[in-house]
Amino acid sequence: MIRSFQKEDTGQLLEIYNHYVKTSISTLDIDEVNLETFSKEMERIASRYPFIVYTKGKQVLAYAYVNLWKAKQGYDKTVESTVYIHESLVGQGIGTLMYRHLNKILKTKGYQCVIACLSLPNAISVALHEKIGFNKVAHFPGIAVKFDKKIDVGYWQLDIV
């Protein structure tokens, strides 16, 4: 089931997120995030932007939200997306389902463009975004470091008007 984020989801979201902090370049956080910091950030985002979770029973297995792209007023119709899926469900269509649901919400709220920032290489995330209709618009080689390796960063854009 897909529903809106609730404050009580935060602990389970943090478990999903910290898995990726420890094991992948999907996030460029190096150190695990603590519950207080994560909770404040999730509540801030949910108070301003669409934020959804995928649940099975009481277990939260994925989440997706959008956040500020740039602070200038001219960017008010553009947002940056984030999607994280429990590692046991990667590749099972949950990301596609989440994006389709999120994009419907964004359209009704008048947003026009979604930006996704992907750490590279990340074939699974690239495939998800391109399946949804995102197009690669920028590539920055070696601008980040994680696990003692230089990481490329790419930007994908989806127009939703």
Short mmCIF file of C-alpha atoms in Angstrom, two decimals:
data_model
loop_
_atom_site.label_atom_id
_atom_site.label_comp_id
_atom_site.label_asym_id
_atom_site.label_seq_id
_atom_site.Cartn_x
_atom_site.Cartn_y
_atom_site.Cartn_z
CA MET A 1 0.00 0.00 0.00
CA ILE A 2 1.21 3.51 -0.74
CA ARG A 3 0.30 6.25 1.70
CA SER A 4 1.58 9.57 2.98
CA PHE A 5 4.54 9.65 5.36
CA GLN A 6 3.74 9.67 9.07
CA LYS A 7 6.15 10.66 11.83
CA GLU A 8 5.97 7.11 13.21
CA ASP A 9 7.59 5.82 9.98
CA THR A 10 10.87 7.56 10.68
CA GLY A 11 12.66 4.72 12.46
CA GLN A 12 11.99 2.26 9.65
CA LEU A 13 12.97 4.81 7.01
CA LEU A 14 16.23 5.40 8.84
CA GLU A 15 17.01 1.66 8.78
CA ILE A 16 16.51 1.62 5.01
CA TYR A 17 18.59 4.77 4.55
CA ASN A 18 21.48 3.72 6.80
CA HIS A 19 21.73 0.42 4.92
CA TYR A 20 22.61 2.45 1.81
CA VAL A 21 24.96 4.72 3.77
CA LYS A 22 26.95 1.65 4.84
CA THR A 23 26.83 -0.38 1.63
CA SER A 24 26.52 1.78 -1.46
CA ILE A 25 27.14 5.05 -3.23
CA SER A 26 23.39 5.67 -3.58
CA THR A 27 23.86 8.29 -0.90
CA LEU A 28 27.03 10.25 -0.39
CA ASP A 29 26.60 10.33 3.37
CA ILE A 30 29.67 8.61 4.77
CA ASP A 31 28.55 8.11 8.36
CA GLU A 32 25.27 6.61 9.51
CA VAL A 33 22.65 9.23 10.33
CA ASN A 34 21.21 9.35 13.84
CA LEU A 35 17.48 9.23 14.52
CA GLU A 36 17.18 12.80 15.81
CA THR A 37 18.85 14.37 12.77
CA PHE A 38 17.00 12.13 10.31
CA SER A 39 13.65 12.73 12.01
CA LYS A 40 14.01 16.51 11.86
CA GLU A 41 14.90 16.38 8.17
CA MET A 42 12.05 14.01 7.23
CA GLU A 43 9.50 16.10 9.14
CA ARG A 44 10.78 19.31 7.51
CA ILE A 45 10.45 17.79 4.05
CA ALA A 46 7.01 16.27 4.74
CA SER A 47 5.72 19.62 5.99
CA ARG A 48 6.48 21.25 2.62
CA TYR A 49 6.51 18.61 -0.12
CA PRO A 50 4.86 15.34 -1.18
CA PHE A 51 6.32 12.40 0.77
CA ILE A 52 5.02 8.85 0.36
CA VAL A 53 5.84 5.43 1.78
CA TYR A 54 5.21 1.88 0.57
CA THR A 55 4.03 -0.48 3.29
CA LYS A 56 3.21 -4.13 3.70
CA GLY A 57 1.27 -4.57 6.92
CA LYS A 58 3.02 -2.34 9.45
CA GLN A 59 6.40 -2.58 7.74
CA VAL A 60 7.63 0.40 5.71
CA LEU A 61 9.57 -0.98 2.75
CA ALA A 62 10.20 2.07 0.57
CA TYR A 63 9.86 5.82 0.59
CA ALA A 64 9.89 8.64 -1.91
CA TYR A 65 9.73 12.38 -1.60
CA VAL A 66 10.66 15.58 -3.35
CA ASN A 67 12.53 18.49 -1.90
CA LEU A 68 13.74 21.95 -2.83
CA TRP A 69 15.82 22.04 -6.01
CA LYS A 70 17.08 25.63 -5.75
CA ALA A 71 16.04 28.47 -3.45
CA LYS A 72 15.45 31.07 -6.19
CA GLN A 73 11.76 31.74 -6.90
CA GLY A 74 12.16 30.93 -10.57
CA TYR A 75 12.72 27.30 -9.57
CA ASP A 76 9.47 26.99 -7.57
CA LYS A 77 7.97 24.51 -10.07
CA THR A 78 11.06 22.27 -10.00
CA VAL A 79 11.85 19.74 -7.27
CA GLU A 80 14.52 17.14 -6.58
CA SER A 81 13.37 13.57 -6.03
CA THR A 82 14.57 10.91 -3.61
CA VAL A 83 13.55 7.23 -3.59
CA TYR A 84 14.88 4.50 -1.31
CA ILE A 85 13.71 0.89 -1.38
CA HIS A 86 14.38 -1.87 1.14
CA GLU A 87 17.23 -3.93 -0.28
CA SER A 88 15.08 -7.09 -0.39
CA LEU A 89 12.69 -5.43 -2.88
CA VAL A 90 15.12 -3.80 -5.30
CA GLY A 91 14.31 -4.71 -8.88
CA GLN A 92 10.73 -5.77 -8.14
CA GLY A 93 8.95 -2.70 -9.54
CA ILE A 94 8.45 -0.85 -6.26
CA GLY A 95 10.51 2.13 -7.42
CA THR A 96 8.44 2.43 -10.58
CA LEU A 97 5.23 2.22 -8.56
CA MET A 98 6.47 4.88 -6.14
CA TYR A 99 7.52 7.27 -8.90
CA ARG A 100 4.24 6.90 -10.78
CA HIS A 101 2.28 7.67 -7.62
CA LEU A 102 4.55 10.56 -6.65
CA ASN A 103 4.43 12.09 -10.14
CA LYS A 104 0.62 12.08 -10.11
CA ILE A 105 0.71 14.05 -6.86
CA LEU A 106 3.28 16.46 -8.29
CA LYS A 107 1.14 17.13 -11.37
CA THR A 108 -1.91 17.95 -9.25
CA LYS A 109 0.20 20.37 -7.21
CA GLY A 110 1.44 22.19 -10.30
CA TYR A 111 5.07 21.08 -10.35
CA GLN A 112 6.62 20.97 -13.82
CA CYS A 113 10.03 19.39 -13.51
CA VAL A 114 11.72 16.74 -11.35
CA ILE A 115 15.49 16.47 -11.02
CA ALA A 116 17.21 13.28 -9.84
CA CYS A 117 20.83 13.37 -8.69
CA LEU A 118 22.48 9.96 -9.03
CA SER A 119 25.87 8.84 -7.78
CA LEU A 120 27.54 6.78 -10.49
CA PRO A 121 28.00 4.03 -11.42
CA ASN A 122 24.55 2.89 -10.31
CA ALA A 123 22.94 0.83 -13.08
CA ILE A 124 19.82 -0.04 -11.08
CA SER A 125 19.00 3.59 -10.25
CA VAL A 126 19.78 4.75 -13.79
CA ALA A 127 17.47 2.04 -15.18
CA LEU A 128 14.65 3.05 -12.81
CA HIS A 129 14.86 6.73 -13.69
CA GLU A 130 15.09 6.14 -17.42
CA LYS A 131 12.16 3.70 -17.29
CA ILE A 132 10.06 6.46 -15.71
CA GLY A 133 11.09 8.87 -18.48
CA PHE A 134 13.95 10.84 -16.93
CA ASN A 135 16.66 11.97 -19.36
CA LYS A 136 20.30 12.40 -18.42
CA VAL A 137 21.21 16.08 -18.64
CA ALA A 138 24.56 16.39 -16.83
CA HIS A 139 27.55 14.31 -15.76
CA PHE A 140 30.25 15.43 -13.34
CA PRO A 141 33.20 13.03 -13.24
CA GLY A 142 34.89 12.33 -9.90
CA ILE A 143 33.32 15.16 -7.90
CA ALA A 144 32.62 13.07 -4.77
CA VAL A 145 34.51 10.49 -2.74
CA LYS A 146 33.11 7.48 -0.89
CA PHE A 147 34.77 4.22 0.16
CA ASP A 148 38.09 5.83 -0.87
CA LYS A 149 36.98 6.04 -4.50
CA LYS A 150 36.09 8.99 -6.69
CA ILE A 151 32.41 9.01 -7.52
CA ASP A 152 30.78 10.53 -10.59
CA VAL A 153 27.48 12.36 -10.20
CA GLY A 154 24.83 12.63 -12.89
CA TYR A 155 21.62 14.61 -13.14
CA TRP A 156 18.46 13.30 -14.76
CA GLN A 157 15.44 15.47 -15.59
CA LEU A 158 11.77 14.62 -15.98
CA ASP A 159 9.25 17.14 -17.31
CA ILE A 160 5.83 16.37 -15.83
CA VAL A 161 3.63 18.99 -17.49
#
